[in-house]
Short mmCIF file of C-alpha atoms and ligand atoms in Angstrom, two decimals:
data_model
loop_
_atom_site.label_atom_id
_atom_site.label_comp_id
_atom_site.label_asym_id
_atom_site.label_seq_id
_atom_site.Cartn_x
_atom_site.Cartn_y
_atom_site.Cartn_z
CA UNK V 1 -31.48 -3.20 3.77
CA UNK V 2 -28.94 -0.48 3.07
CA UNK V 3 -26.21 -1.15 0.61
CA UNK V 4 -23.34 0.65 -1.11
CA UNK V 5 -21.85 -0.36 -4.43
CA UNK V 6 -18.44 0.90 -5.57
CA UNK V 7 -16.30 0.14 -8.60
CA UNK V 8 -12.77 -0.55 -7.39
CA UNK V 9 -9.44 -1.32 -9.03
CA UNK V 10 -8.14 -4.88 -9.06
CA UNK V 11 -5.40 -3.89 -6.59
CA UNK V 12 -7.99 -2.65 -4.14
CA UNK V 13 -10.11 -5.74 -4.71
CA UNK V 14 -7.10 -7.83 -3.69
CA UNK V 15 -6.62 -5.68 -0.60
CA UNK V 16 -10.26 -6.20 0.27
CA UNK V 17 -9.93 -9.97 -0.11
CA UNK V 18 -6.97 -9.97 2.22
CA UNK V 19 -8.58 -7.59 4.66
CA UNK V 20 -11.67 -9.75 5.07
CA UNK V 21 -9.85 -13.07 4.62
CA UNK V 22 -10.89 -14.28 8.09
CA UNK V 23 -14.55 -13.71 7.24
CA UNK V 24 -14.89 -15.33 3.83
CA UNK V 25 -18.05 -17.28 3.05
CA UNK V 26 -19.00 -19.57 0.18
CA UNK V 27 -21.34 -17.81 -2.30
CA UNK V 28 -22.05 -19.50 -5.57
CA UNK V 29 -23.97 -16.67 -7.26
CA UNK V 30 -23.12 -15.77 -10.88
CA UNK V 31 -20.31 -13.27 -11.26
CA UNK V 32 -19.29 -13.42 -7.59
CA UNK V 33 -15.54 -13.78 -7.14
CA UNK V 34 -15.38 -13.15 -3.40
CA UNK V 35 -17.79 -12.97 -0.49
CA UNK V 36 -17.31 -12.24 3.19
CA UNK V 37 -19.66 -11.69 6.08
CA UNK V 38 -19.24 -9.59 9.20
CA UNK V 39 -21.91 -9.53 11.93
CA UNK V 40 -23.48 -6.40 10.40
CA UNK V 41 -22.16 -6.26 6.85
CA UNK V 42 -21.83 -8.57 3.85
CA UNK V 43 -19.10 -7.80 1.32
CA UNK V 44 -19.35 -9.16 -2.22
CA UNK V 45 -16.91 -8.64 -5.09
CA UNK V 46 -18.16 -9.23 -8.63
CA UNK V 47 -16.08 -10.04 -11.70
CA UNK V 48 -17.23 -6.71 -13.16
CA UNK V 49 -15.07 -4.94 -10.54
CA UNK V 50 -18.08 -3.82 -8.54
CA UNK V 51 -17.94 -4.31 -4.80
CA UNK V 52 -21.11 -4.35 -2.73
CA UNK V 53 -21.36 -3.61 0.98
CA UNK V 54 -24.69 -4.66 2.43
CA UNK V 55 -26.25 -4.27 5.87
CA UNK V 56 -26.21 -1.91 8.83
CA UNK V 57 -22.41 -1.66 8.88
CA UNK V 58 -22.08 -0.96 5.15
CA UNK V 59 -21.15 2.70 5.48
CA UNK V 60 -18.42 1.99 8.00
CA UNK V 61 -16.89 -0.79 5.88
CA UNK V 62 -17.25 1.01 2.54
CA UNK V 63 -15.46 4.00 4.04
CA UNK V 64 -12.17 2.07 4.25
CA UNK V 65 -12.12 1.77 0.50
CA UNK V 66 -13.81 4.86 -0.87
CA UNK V 67 -10.47 6.57 -1.53
CA UNK V 68 -9.68 3.79 -4.02
CA UNK V 69 -12.80 4.13 -6.13
CA UNK V 70 -11.93 3.63 -9.77
CA UNK V 71 -12.28 6.85 -11.70
CA UNK V 72 -14.76 6.86 -14.50
CA UNK V 73 -13.50 8.48 -17.72
CA UNK V 74 -15.79 11.45 -17.22
CA UNK V 75 -14.23 12.35 -13.91
CA UNK V 76 -11.04 14.34 -13.49
CA UNK V 77 -7.85 12.33 -13.25
CA UNK V 78 -7.39 12.52 -9.51
CA UNK V 79 -9.65 12.44 -6.52
CA UNK V 80 -9.04 14.20 -3.27
CA UNK V 81 -8.38 17.85 -2.59
CA UNK V 82 -8.78 20.66 -5.07
CA UNK V 83 -5.19 21.17 -6.20
CA UNK V 84 -3.43 24.44 -7.07
CA UNK V 85 -3.22 24.66 -10.88
CA UNK V 86 0.54 25.24 -10.92
CA UNK V 87 1.27 22.49 -8.37
CA UNK V 88 3.57 20.52 -10.68
CA UNK V 89 5.93 23.51 -10.91
CA UNK V 90 6.17 24.10 -7.15
CA UNK V 91 8.55 22.80 -4.48
CA UNK V 92 6.70 19.79 -3.11
CA UNK V 93 7.35 17.01 -0.61
CA UNK V 94 5.61 13.84 -1.76
CA UNK V 95 4.97 10.47 -0.15
CA UNK V 96 3.90 7.04 -1.34
CA UNK V 97 3.95 3.43 -0.15
CA UNK V 98 4.22 -0.05 -1.61
CA UNK V 99 4.03 -3.70 -0.60
CA UNK V 100 0.54 -3.52 0.89
CA UNK V 101 -0.92 -6.15 -1.44
CA UNK V 102 2.11 -8.46 -1.40
CA UNK V 103 2.01 -11.52 0.87
CA UNK V 104 5.80 -11.74 1.10
CA UNK V 105 7.91 -8.80 2.18
CA UNK V 106 7.41 -5.51 3.96
CA UNK V 107 5.37 -2.38 3.53
CA UNK V 108 7.70 0.44 2.54
CA UNK V 109 6.99 4.15 2.56
CA UNK V 110 9.09 6.93 1.09
CA UNK V 111 8.93 10.70 1.29
CA UNK V 112 10.92 12.83 -1.15
CA UNK V 113 11.43 16.58 -1.34
CA UNK V 114 11.91 18.19 -4.73
CA UNK V 115 12.92 21.86 -4.47
CA UNK V 116 11.96 24.05 -7.39
CA UNK V 117 15.48 24.25 -8.82
CA UNK V 118 15.65 20.44 -9.02
CA UNK V 119 12.37 19.90 -10.85
CA UNK V 120 13.92 19.76 -14.31
CA UNK V 121 16.84 17.60 -13.21
CA UNK V 122 14.50 15.06 -11.64
CA UNK V 123 12.57 14.74 -14.88
CA UNK V 124 15.87 14.33 -16.75
CA UNK V 125 16.84 11.52 -14.38
CA UNK V 126 13.89 9.62 -15.81
CA UNK V 127 11.37 9.92 -13.01
CA UNK V 128 7.91 8.94 -14.16
CA UNK V 129 4.90 7.15 -12.80
CA UNK V 130 6.49 4.04 -11.26
CA UNK V 131 3.67 1.87 -12.61
CA UNK V 132 5.07 2.58 -16.07
CA UNK V 133 8.66 1.76 -15.10
CA UNK V 134 10.39 -1.62 -14.86
CA UNK V 135 11.92 -2.74 -11.56
CA UNK V 136 15.45 -2.86 -13.00
CA UNK V 137 15.16 0.67 -14.32
CA UNK V 138 13.96 1.95 -10.96
CA UNK V 139 16.84 0.23 -9.18
CA UNK V 140 19.19 1.91 -11.66
CA UNK V 141 17.97 5.46 -11.14
CA UNK V 142 17.33 5.21 -7.38
CA UNK V 143 20.96 5.95 -6.34
CA UNK V 144 20.94 9.17 -8.41
CA UNK V 145 17.64 10.22 -6.91
CA UNK V 146 18.93 9.54 -3.41
CA UNK V 147 22.08 11.52 -4.08
CA UNK V 148 20.11 14.44 -5.51
CA UNK V 149 17.03 14.74 -3.34
CA UNK V 150 16.37 14.87 0.40
CA UNK V 151 14.40 11.73 1.22
CA UNK V 152 13.27 9.36 3.95
CA UNK V 153 12.52 5.70 3.34
CA UNK V 154 10.87 3.50 5.98
CA UNK V 155 10.55 -0.29 5.91
CA UNK V 156 7.98 -2.02 8.09
CA UNK V 157 9.52 -5.48 8.47
CA UNK V 158 7.27 -8.53 8.59
CA UNK V 159 7.80 -9.38 12.28
CA UNK V 160 6.76 -5.89 13.33
CA UNK V 161 3.92 -5.83 10.79
CA UNK V 162 2.55 -9.11 12.14
CA UNK V 163 2.84 -7.96 15.73
CA UNK V 164 0.96 -4.70 15.21
CA UNK V 165 -1.58 -6.39 12.93
CA UNK V 166 -2.36 -8.95 15.62
CA UNK V 167 -2.77 -6.12 18.10
CA UNK V 168 -5.57 -4.79 15.91
CA UNK V 169 -3.86 -2.20 13.71
CA UNK V 170 -5.35 -2.07 10.23
CA UNK V 171 -3.18 -1.71 7.14
CA UNK V 172 -4.72 1.72 6.61
CA UNK V 173 -3.55 2.85 10.00
CA UNK V 174 -0.08 1.39 9.48
CA UNK V 175 0.22 3.29 6.21
CA UNK V 176 -0.93 6.55 7.79
CA UNK V 177 1.54 6.20 10.67
CA UNK V 178 4.40 5.48 8.26
CA UNK V 179 3.55 8.35 5.89
CA UNK V 180 3.36 10.76 8.81
CA UNK V 181 6.64 9.47 10.27
CA UNK V 182 8.47 9.77 6.97
CA UNK V 183 7.14 13.28 6.36
CA UNK V 184 7.98 14.45 9.91
CA UNK V 185 11.47 13.12 9.55
CA UNK V 186 12.06 14.69 6.16
CA UNK V 187 10.64 18.08 7.18
CA UNK V 188 13.19 18.17 10.01
CA UNK V 189 15.94 17.15 7.62
CA UNK V 190 15.31 20.07 5.24
CA UNK V 191 14.50 22.73 7.90
CA UNK V 192 14.55 25.70 7.87
CA UNK V 193 13.56 25.19 4.24
CA UNK V 194 9.92 24.21 3.76
CA UNK V 195 8.00 22.76 0.85
CA UNK V 196 5.16 24.82 -0.55
CA UNK V 197 2.96 21.76 -0.30
CA UNK V 198 3.09 18.24 1.05
CA UNK V 199 1.37 15.87 -1.38
CA UNK V 200 0.29 12.44 -0.14
CA UNK V 201 -0.69 9.75 -2.61
CA UNK V 202 -4.14 9.22 -1.23
CA UNK V 203 -5.11 5.87 0.28
CA UNK V 204 -7.66 7.20 2.78
CA UNK V 205 -9.89 10.22 3.10
CA UNK V 206 -8.26 13.16 4.86
CA UNK V 207 -10.48 12.69 7.93
CA UNK V 208 -9.69 8.98 8.17
CA UNK V 209 -5.98 9.63 7.72
CA UNK V 210 -5.84 12.15 10.56
CA UNK V 211 -8.00 9.94 12.73
CA UNK V 212 -5.45 7.12 12.29
CA UNK V 213 -2.56 9.28 13.46
CA UNK V 214 -4.37 11.35 16.12
CA UNK V 215 -2.31 9.91 19.00
CA UNK V 216 1.07 10.61 17.41
CA UNK V 217 3.38 13.12 19.10
CA UNK V 218 4.05 14.97 15.88
CA UNK V 219 1.53 15.30 13.09
CA UNK V 220 2.21 16.95 9.73
CA UNK V 221 -0.72 19.20 8.90
CA UNK V 222 0.68 22.30 7.21
CA UNK V 223 -0.21 22.65 3.50
CA UNK V 224 -0.97 18.95 3.18
CA UNK V 225 -2.81 17.85 0.02
CA UNK V 226 -4.25 14.43 -0.74
CA UNK V 227 -4.72 13.13 -4.27
CA UNK V 228 -5.06 9.72 -5.85
CA UNK V 229 -2.63 8.98 -8.69
CA UNK V 230 -0.48 11.73 -7.20
CA UNK V 231 2.61 10.26 -8.90
CA UNK V 232 1.14 11.66 -12.12
CA UNK V 233 0.63 15.07 -10.54
CA UNK V 234 4.07 15.85 -9.11
CA UNK V 235 7.52 14.28 -9.60
CA UNK V 236 8.06 14.33 -5.82
CA UNK V 237 5.43 11.61 -5.42
CA UNK V 238 6.72 9.78 -8.51
CA UNK V 239 10.22 9.79 -6.98
CA UNK V 240 8.84 8.68 -3.60
CA UNK V 241 7.01 5.85 -5.30
CA UNK V 242 10.26 4.73 -6.99
CA UNK V 243 12.26 4.81 -3.75
CA UNK V 244 9.52 2.93 -1.88
CA UNK V 245 9.46 0.31 -4.63
CA UNK V 246 13.26 -0.06 -4.59
CA UNK V 247 13.28 -0.48 -0.80
CA UNK V 248 10.62 -3.17 -1.20
CA UNK V 249 12.64 -4.97 -3.91
CA UNK V 250 15.82 -4.84 -1.83
CA UNK V 251 14.06 -6.27 1.22
CA UNK V 252 12.53 -9.00 -0.96
CA UNK V 253 16.05 -9.88 -2.15
CA UNK V 254 17.29 -10.01 1.41
CA UNK V 255 14.40 -12.19 2.56
CA UNK V 256 14.83 -14.48 -0.47
CA UNK V 257 18.47 -15.04 0.46
CA UNK V 258 17.54 -15.55 4.10
CA UNK V 259 14.97 -18.22 3.26
CA UNK V 260 16.84 -19.72 0.29
CA UNK V 261 13.96 -19.36 -2.20
CA UNK V 262 13.16 -16.50 -4.59
CA UNK V 263 10.04 -14.99 -3.07
CA UNK V 264 7.39 -13.95 -5.60
CA UNK V 265 5.54 -10.63 -5.44
CA UNK V 266 1.80 -10.28 -5.17
CA UNK V 267 -0.66 -12.65 -3.55
CA UNK V 268 -1.40 -15.13 -6.35
CA UNK V 269 -1.60 -18.92 -6.40
CA UNK V 270 2.14 -19.09 -7.18
CA UNK V 271 2.66 -17.29 -3.89
CA UNK V 272 0.60 -19.98 -2.10
CA UNK V 273 2.76 -22.70 -3.67
CA UNK V 274 6.04 -21.11 -2.57
CA UNK V 275 4.61 -20.48 0.89
CA UNK V 276 3.62 -24.16 1.12
CA UNK V 277 7.17 -25.15 0.15
CA UNK V 278 8.56 -23.00 2.94
CA UNK V 279 6.07 -24.47 5.42
CA UNK V 280 7.09 -28.01 4.50
CA UNK V 281 10.84 -27.40 4.48
CA UNK V 282 11.29 -24.84 7.26
CA UNK V 283 8.09 -24.64 9.30
CA UNK V 284 5.65 -21.98 10.40
CA UNK V 285 8.08 -19.66 12.14
CA UNK V 286 10.18 -19.31 9.02
CA UNK V 287 7.13 -18.46 6.92
CA UNK V 288 5.81 -16.06 9.55
CA UNK V 289 9.05 -14.10 9.48
CA UNK V 290 8.79 -13.25 5.77
CA UNK V 291 5.04 -12.75 5.26
CA UNK V 292 2.00 -10.70 6.10
CA UNK V 293 0.64 -13.58 8.11
CA UNK V 294 -3.04 -12.57 8.22
CA UNK V 295 -3.41 -12.72 4.42
CA UNK V 296 -5.59 -15.54 3.09
CA UNK V 297 -2.42 -16.99 1.50
CA UNK V 298 -1.37 -18.46 4.87
CA UNK V 299 -4.52 -20.58 5.06
CA UNK V 300 -4.23 -21.61 1.41
CA UNK V 301 -0.55 -22.50 1.80
CA UNK V 302 -1.13 -24.66 4.85
CA UNK V 303 -3.92 -26.42 2.97
CA UNK V 304 -1.51 -27.18 0.09
CA UNK V 305 1.20 -28.25 2.53
CA UNK V 306 -1.06 -30.64 4.44
CA UNK V 307 -2.19 -32.27 1.19
CA UNK V 308 1.46 -32.78 0.20
CA UNK V 309 2.32 -34.18 3.63
CA UNK V 310 -0.42 -36.76 3.33
CA UNK V 311 0.58 -37.80 -0.16
MG1 MG O 1 0.20 4.94 -3.56
#
């Protein structure tokens, strides 16, 4: 039987668990933290971080995730295209997304253009890899970034997310559509000026990305580069990542006020507990309106809620 084994980050492992949440199976083998079965492919996640795809459909399934393969120390920092050596000193439009692994709240995508004469200023404003920055700090510098740099921020609200997800759109495709939309929009905004490169923080192989957006009216293709960890490669992606994160945080605040409970980030057990509280107090529709409904958290929350009801 054919199989593919990949080492993936914990974030991607969570995405995989959510992605295959409808197909989970019980597997009590040592070291197995998650198992799912499709008609032609079994997916197993081990505590070591290794993920195995097994069966005739393994190539197809593994493909969704190959862009997220964890780099081994011997490899170069980023995967994706060969990048121009001086890229970090060029005028670049970057894009990044957030919220994909969070049960509550939207997916947000931002594109930011950093012209060459703003490169230094952007660094002075404190733009760094958003994974190294605290939420409060990002919220503080976001207004300056917005005032300084041409940008486009898109929020895919939960109702819309749930509708397109039910219609069969994968998260990967949603992300690709949003990145392309944000980039199209921003390119128009800065015309006739053009970036030397467009740098997308890579979540899918180039071919997969363009396959996702092939039916769009406008598709950004000129000088487009893909790289993982692109926020470490150019400040335009770092700034985009910050603006996407801030849009996510703001929407989470709004939803928390709407529902009357502070909504937690991520997809942990605490998230299940809060979701169960919402189910009990306000019902399914209320929960649906603030979540990515297809995540396994929905099933876990309703399990918790039904136990509490029967108590
Ligand atoms: Mg990213």
